[in-house]
mmCIF file of C-alpha atoms in Angstrom:
data_model
loop_
_atom_site.group_PDB
_atom_site.id
_atom_site.type_symbol
_atom_site.label_atom_id
_atom_site.label_comp_id
_atom_site.label_asym_id
_atom_site.label_seq_id
_atom_site.Cartn_x
_atom_site.Cartn_y
_atom_site.Cartn_z
ATOM 1 C CA GLY A 134 218.684 92.625 24.672
ATOM 2 C CA GLU A 135 217.558 91.918 28.192
ATOM 3 C CA SER A 136 214.925 89.252 28.495
ATOM 4 C CA VAL A 137 213.221 86.970 30.921
ATOM 5 C CA GLY A 138 213.051 83.390 29.731
ATOM 6 C CA LEU A 139 211.703 80.073 30.908
ATOM 7 C CA HIS A 140 213.480 76.729 30.778
ATOM 8 C CA LEU A 141 210.462 74.543 29.956
ATOM 9 C CA PRO A 142 207.484 75.447 27.785
ATOM 10 C CA THR A 143 205.230 72.638 29.142
ATOM 11 C CA LEU A 144 204.965 70.727 32.379
ATOM 12 C CA SER A 145 202.591 67.918 33.371
ATOM 13 C CA VAL A 146 202.162 67.018 37.023
ATOM 14 C CA GLN A 147 200.013 64.435 38.775
ATOM 15 C CA GLU A 148 197.295 65.931 40.948
ATOM 16 C CA GLY A 149 198.495 66.195 44.528
ATOM 17 C CA ASP A 150 202.169 66.287 43.600
ATOM 18 C CA ASN A 151 204.362 69.356 43.877
ATOM 19 C CA SER A 152 205.406 71.292 40.795
ATOM 20 C CA ILE A 153 208.365 73.537 40.109
ATOM 21 C CA ILE A 154 208.435 76.091 37.317
ATOM 22 C CA ASN A 155 211.770 77.699 36.515
ATOM 23 C CA CYS A 156 212.714 81.025 35.000
ATOM 24 C CA ALA A 157 216.003 82.657 34.024
ATOM 25 C CA TYR A 158 216.415 86.397 33.794
ATOM 26 C CA SER A 159 219.251 88.405 32.332
ATOM 27 C CA ASN A 160 218.668 91.959 33.521
ATOM 28 C CA SER A 161 221.027 92.475 36.453
ATOM 29 C CA ALA A 162 219.181 95.709 37.292
ATOM 30 C CA SER A 163 215.938 93.856 37.963
ATOM 31 C CA ASP A 164 214.704 94.671 41.426
ATOM 32 C CA TYR A 165 211.309 93.073 41.591
ATOM 33 C CA PHE A 166 210.064 89.727 40.314
ATOM 34 C CA ILE A 167 206.525 88.482 39.936
ATOM 35 C CA TRP A 168 204.827 85.242 39.005
ATOM 36 C CA TYR A 169 201.538 85.427 37.137
ATOM 37 C CA LYS A 170 198.996 82.738 36.311
ATOM 38 C CA GLN A 171 196.962 83.060 33.142
ATOM 39 C CA GLU A 172 193.969 80.891 32.459
ATOM 40 C CA SER A 173 192.472 80.565 29.014
ATOM 41 C CA GLY A 174 190.575 83.693 27.998
ATOM 42 C CA LYS A 175 191.644 85.682 31.048
ATOM 43 C CA GLY A 176 194.235 88.254 31.924
ATOM 44 C CA PRO A 177 197.307 87.391 34.015
ATOM 45 C CA GLN A 178 196.579 86.929 37.707
ATOM 46 C CA PHE A 179 199.150 87.875 40.334
ATOM 47 C CA ILE A 180 200.393 84.875 42.319
ATOM 48 C CA ILE A 181 203.395 85.982 44.333
ATOM 49 C CA ASP A 182 206.231 88.471 44.165
ATOM 50 C CA ILE A 183 209.713 88.837 45.570
ATOM 51 C CA ARG A 184 212.155 91.706 45.820
ATOM 52 C CA SER A 185 215.831 91.408 45.035
ATOM 53 C CA ASN A 186 216.829 91.730 48.708
ATOM 54 C CA MET A 187 215.103 88.418 49.479
ATOM 55 C CA ASP A 188 215.824 84.853 48.380
ATOM 56 C CA LYS A 189 212.595 83.153 49.394
ATOM 57 C CA ARG A 190 208.998 84.088 49.904
ATOM 58 C CA GLN A 191 206.048 81.872 50.740
ATOM 59 C CA GLY A 192 202.364 82.234 50.114
ATOM 60 C CA GLN A 193 199.449 79.881 50.268
ATOM 61 C CA ARG A 194 200.687 76.643 48.596
ATOM 62 C CA VAL A 195 203.234 78.663 46.602
ATOM 63 C CA THR A 196 206.868 79.506 47.221
ATOM 64 C CA VAL A 197 209.122 81.683 45.108
ATOM 65 C CA LEU A 198 212.882 81.259 45.234
ATOM 66 C CA LEU A 199 215.315 83.823 43.878
ATOM 67 C CA ASN A 200 218.963 83.058 43.169
ATOM 68 C CA LYS A 201 220.610 86.311 42.159
ATOM 69 C CA THR A 202 224.006 84.685 41.667
ATOM 70 C CA VAL A 203 222.781 82.666 38.703
ATOM 71 C CA LYS A 204 219.821 84.949 37.884
ATOM 72 C CA HIS A 205 217.271 82.232 38.410
ATOM 73 C CA LEU A 206 213.721 82.346 39.712
ATOM 74 C CA SER A 207 211.448 79.429 40.522
ATOM 75 C CA LEU A 208 207.841 78.932 41.509
ATOM 76 C CA GLN A 209 206.937 75.939 43.628
ATOM 77 C CA ILE A 210 203.298 74.900 43.876
ATOM 78 C CA ALA A 211 202.521 72.402 46.606
ATOM 79 C CA ALA A 212 199.792 69.738 46.424
ATOM 80 C CA THR A 213 198.685 70.708 42.944
ATOM 81 C CA GLN A 214 194.990 70.836 42.114
ATOM 82 C CA PRO A 215 193.154 70.750 38.769
ATOM 83 C CA GLY A 216 192.576 74.495 39.088
ATOM 84 C CA ASP A 217 196.314 75.050 38.938
ATOM 85 C CA SER A 218 196.309 74.138 35.242
ATOM 86 C CA ALA A 219 197.234 77.332 33.418
ATOM 87 C CA VAL A 220 200.117 79.172 31.798
ATOM 88 C CA TYR A 221 202.568 80.619 34.284
ATOM 89 C CA PHE A 222 204.691 83.663 33.512
ATOM 90 C CA CYS A 223 207.562 85.160 35.377
ATOM 91 C CA ALA A 224 208.101 88.883 34.970
ATOM 92 C CA ASP A 225 210.646 91.380 36.211
ATOM 93 C CA GLN A 226 210.756 95.085 36.850
ATOM 94 C CA ASP A 227 213.537 97.616 37.300
ATOM 95 C CA PHE A 228 213.406 99.739 40.444
ATOM 96 C CA GLY A 229 210.900 102.567 40.051
ATOM 97 C CA ASN A 230 209.880 101.422 36.585
ATOM 98 C CA GLU A 231 206.330 100.269 35.956
ATOM 99 C CA LYS A 232 207.284 98.239 32.871
ATOM 100 C CA LEU A 233 207.020 94.486 33.329
ATOM 101 C CA THR A 234 209.175 92.249 31.147
ATOM 102 C CA PHE A 235 207.490 88.877 30.719
ATOM 103 C CA GLY A 236 208.884 85.541 29.696
ATOM 104 C CA THR A 237 207.251 83.254 27.146
ATOM 105 C CA GLY A 238 205.392 81.208 29.740
ATOM 106 C CA THR A 239 205.129 77.594 30.913
ATOM 107 C CA ARG A 240 201.936 75.649 30.438
ATOM 108 C CA LEU A 241 201.238 73.581 33.538
ATOM 109 C CA THR A 242 198.818 70.680 33.162
ATOM 110 C CA ILE A 243 197.557 68.836 36.223
ATOM 111 C CA ILE A 244 196.759 65.215 35.500
ATOM 112 C CA PRO A 245 193.803 63.885 37.554
ATOM 113 C CA ASP B 95 184.905 95.390 44.327
ATOM 114 C CA ALA B 96 185.167 95.621 40.564
ATOM 115 C CA GLY B 97 188.500 94.734 39.049
ATOM 116 C CA VAL B 98 190.030 96.245 35.947
ATOM 117 C CA THR B 99 187.473 96.338 33.171
ATOM 118 C CA GLN B 100 188.119 96.523 29.447
ATOM 119 C CA SER B 101 185.898 97.044 26.451
ATOM 120 C CA PRO B 102 185.100 95.659 24.049
ATOM 121 C CA THR B 103 185.905 92.014 24.806
ATOM 122 C CA HIS B 104 186.308 91.088 21.168
ATOM 123 C CA LEU B 105 186.825 93.144 18.041
ATOM 124 C CA ILE B 106 187.274 92.339 14.378
ATOM 125 C CA LYS B 107 188.789 94.926 12.043
ATOM 126 C CA THR B 108 190.274 94.948 8.566
ATOM 127 C CA ARG B 109 193.720 96.115 7.556
ATOM 128 C CA GLY B 110 194.110 99.880 7.438
ATOM 129 C CA GLN B 111 191.303 100.581 9.886
ATOM 130 C CA GLN B 112 191.669 102.272 13.237
ATOM 131 C CA VAL B 113 190.657 100.896 16.637
ATOM 132 C CA THR B 114 190.114 102.319 20.123
ATOM 133 C CA LEU B 115 190.277 100.101 23.183
ATOM 134 C CA ARG B 116 189.112 101.210 26.600
ATOM 135 C CA CYS B 117 190.176 100.449 30.135
ATOM 136 C CA SER B 118 188.789 101.361 33.545
ATOM 137 C CA PRO B 119 191.240 100.813 36.414
ATOM 138 C CA ILE B 120 190.393 99.612 39.874
ATOM 139 C CA SER B 121 188.854 102.418 41.897
ATOM 140 C CA GLY B 122 191.613 104.503 43.460
ATOM 141 C CA HIS B 123 194.322 103.269 41.103
ATOM 142 C CA LYS B 124 196.085 106.079 39.292
ATOM 143 C CA SER B 125 198.500 104.147 37.092
ATOM 144 C CA VAL B 126 197.451 102.313 33.938
ATOM 145 C CA SER B 127 199.653 100.233 31.650
ATOM 146 C CA TRP B 128 198.902 98.613 28.310
ATOM 147 C CA TYR B 129 200.348 95.336 27.055
ATOM 148 C CA GLN B 130 200.050 93.392 23.818
ATOM 149 C CA GLN B 131 199.969 89.617 24.038
ATOM 150 C CA VAL B 132 200.393 87.710 20.808
ATOM 151 C CA LEU B 133 199.137 84.139 20.903
ATOM 152 C CA GLY B 134 201.653 81.827 22.549
ATOM 153 C CA GLN B 135 203.820 84.606 23.938
ATOM 154 C CA GLY B 136 204.108 86.684 27.064
ATOM 155 C CA PRO B 137 202.647 90.194 27.232
ATOM 156 C CA GLN B 138 204.753 93.001 25.741
ATOM 157 C CA PHE B 139 204.727 96.465 27.338
ATOM 158 C CA ILE B 140 203.229 99.225 25.184
ATOM 159 C CA PHE B 141 202.534 102.245 27.426
ATOM 160 C CA GLN B 142 202.251 103.379 31.001
ATOM 161 C CA TYR B 143 200.259 106.383 32.173
ATOM 162 C CA TYR B 144 200.269 107.896 35.627
ATOM 163 C CA GLU B 145 198.299 110.945 36.649
ATOM 164 C CA LYS B 146 197.351 111.482 33.002
ATOM 165 C CA GLU B 147 200.956 111.665 31.827
ATOM 166 C CA GLU B 148 202.870 109.126 29.764
ATOM 167 C CA ARG B 149 205.525 107.594 31.991
ATOM 168 C CA GLY B 150 206.801 104.828 29.769
ATOM 169 C CA ARG B 151 206.670 103.600 26.200
ATOM 170 C CA GLY B 152 207.641 100.237 24.790
ATOM 171 C CA ASN B 153 209.082 99.398 21.402
ATOM 172 C CA PHE B 154 205.942 99.958 19.361
ATOM 173 C CA PRO B 155 205.452 102.135 16.247
ATOM 174 C CA ASP B 156 203.819 105.554 16.309
ATOM 175 C CA ARG B 157 200.600 103.960 15.054
ATOM 176 C CA PHE B 158 200.036 103.110 18.704
ATOM 177 C CA SER B 159 198.941 105.925 20.989
ATOM 178 C CA ALA B 160 197.162 106.202 24.302
ATOM 179 C CA ARG B 161 195.804 108.669 26.762
ATOM 180 C CA GLN B 162 194.512 108.770 30.315
ATOM 181 C CA PHE B 163 191.506 110.749 31.433
ATOM 182 C CA PRO B 164 190.907 112.734 34.653
ATOM 183 C CA ASN B 165 189.005 109.750 36.098
ATOM 184 C CA TYR B 166 192.133 107.608 35.386
ATOM 185 C CA SER B 167 190.449 105.511 32.710
ATOM 186 C CA SER B 168 192.486 105.058 29.571
ATOM 187 C CA GLU B 169 192.192 104.497 25.849
ATOM 188 C CA LEU B 170 194.603 102.769 23.504
ATOM 189 C CA ASN B 171 194.400 103.743 19.851
ATOM 190 C CA VAL B 172 195.936 101.853 16.976
ATOM 191 C CA ASN B 173 195.905 103.376 13.491
ATOM 192 C CA ALA B 174 196.476 101.768 10.091
ATOM 193 C CA LEU B 175 195.959 98.267 11.438
ATOM 194 C CA LEU B 176 198.180 95.467 10.220
ATOM 195 C CA LEU B 177 197.564 91.733 10.345
ATOM 196 C CA GLY B 178 200.334 91.516 12.943
ATOM 197 C CA ASP B 179 198.369 93.719 15.322
ATOM 198 C CA SER B 180 196.053 90.780 15.987
ATOM 199 C CA ALA B 181 196.521 90.046 19.668
ATOM 200 C CA LEU B 182 195.065 90.220 23.146
ATOM 201 C CA TYR B 183 195.434 93.760 24.482
ATOM 202 C CA LEU B 184 195.729 93.866 28.235
ATOM 203 C CA CYS B 185 195.305 96.765 30.581
ATOM 204 C CA ALA B 186 196.806 96.728 34.063
ATOM 205 C CA SER B 187 196.315 99.168 36.897
ATOM 206 C CA SER B 188 198.244 99.851 40.067
ATOM 207 C CA LEU B 189 197.793 102.192 42.983
ATOM 208 C CA VAL B 190 200.846 104.273 42.218
ATOM 209 C CA ALA B 191 203.631 104.049 39.663
ATOM 210 C CA GLY B 192 206.591 101.731 40.043
ATOM 211 C CA ASN B 193 207.192 98.437 41.844
ATOM 212 C CA ASN B 194 203.631 97.845 42.844
ATOM 213 C CA GLU B 195 201.351 94.924 42.213
ATOM 214 C CA GLN B 196 199.652 95.398 38.888
ATOM 215 C CA PHE B 197 196.165 94.050 38.383
ATOM 216 C CA PHE B 198 195.277 92.946 34.886
ATOM 217 C CA GLY B 199 191.951 93.153 33.128
ATOM 218 C CA PRO B 200 190.542 90.336 30.986
ATOM 219 C CA GLY B 201 191.823 91.934 27.804
ATOM 220 C CA THR B 202 190.383 92.847 24.423
ATOM 221 C CA ARG B 203 190.881 90.261 21.702
ATOM 222 C CA LEU B 204 191.589 92.136 18.451
ATOM 223 C CA THR B 205 191.504 90.267 15.169
ATOM 224 C CA VAL B 206 192.706 92.051 12.034
ATOM 225 C CA LEU B 207 191.602 90.510 8.740
#
């Protein structure tokens, strides 16, 4: 079936360095992509989103890149901080459909 | 402003029992979705309600049911609990249905013994 998956389950990055979290999706009908951050004991927190008619979107210290040709999504976090340590999920949505399909998640650990 | 709230925060039940989880969306949000998150996995879609009507259902058995009230709050009911129902149950709200940022609550941690 269709699924959203992640390449790496864990990632450790030195504080201050940049990090890149990757995600592959298989649903060609996906129209909307979102990155969520989930800290221990909390619900997922929206980080940044991108629609299928874009290939890049920037926020504060975060950038999402979308490559529709290879169905690949990435989240770049610049100048990582200890508070960035969390599990990061990518999720996708079909047009007009509320359902989010989540990947397994990548645990990002920032090393002081 | 209050975010999405869920109650209770933790719950322990035994197999065969029934449970009701509650969710209050952000003020003004009319769409509520429920997700199940098993430890170590991403959330799985259970239901979506918009304007008190079911708009989507995930691949969950009929033991799972939900409803939305006139004030847009929602309840998720699970009957005949199984050990495998142990999970974090998340509620998310959005302003309208479809392609809109969904805001998640902190979840209800359900443990079935």
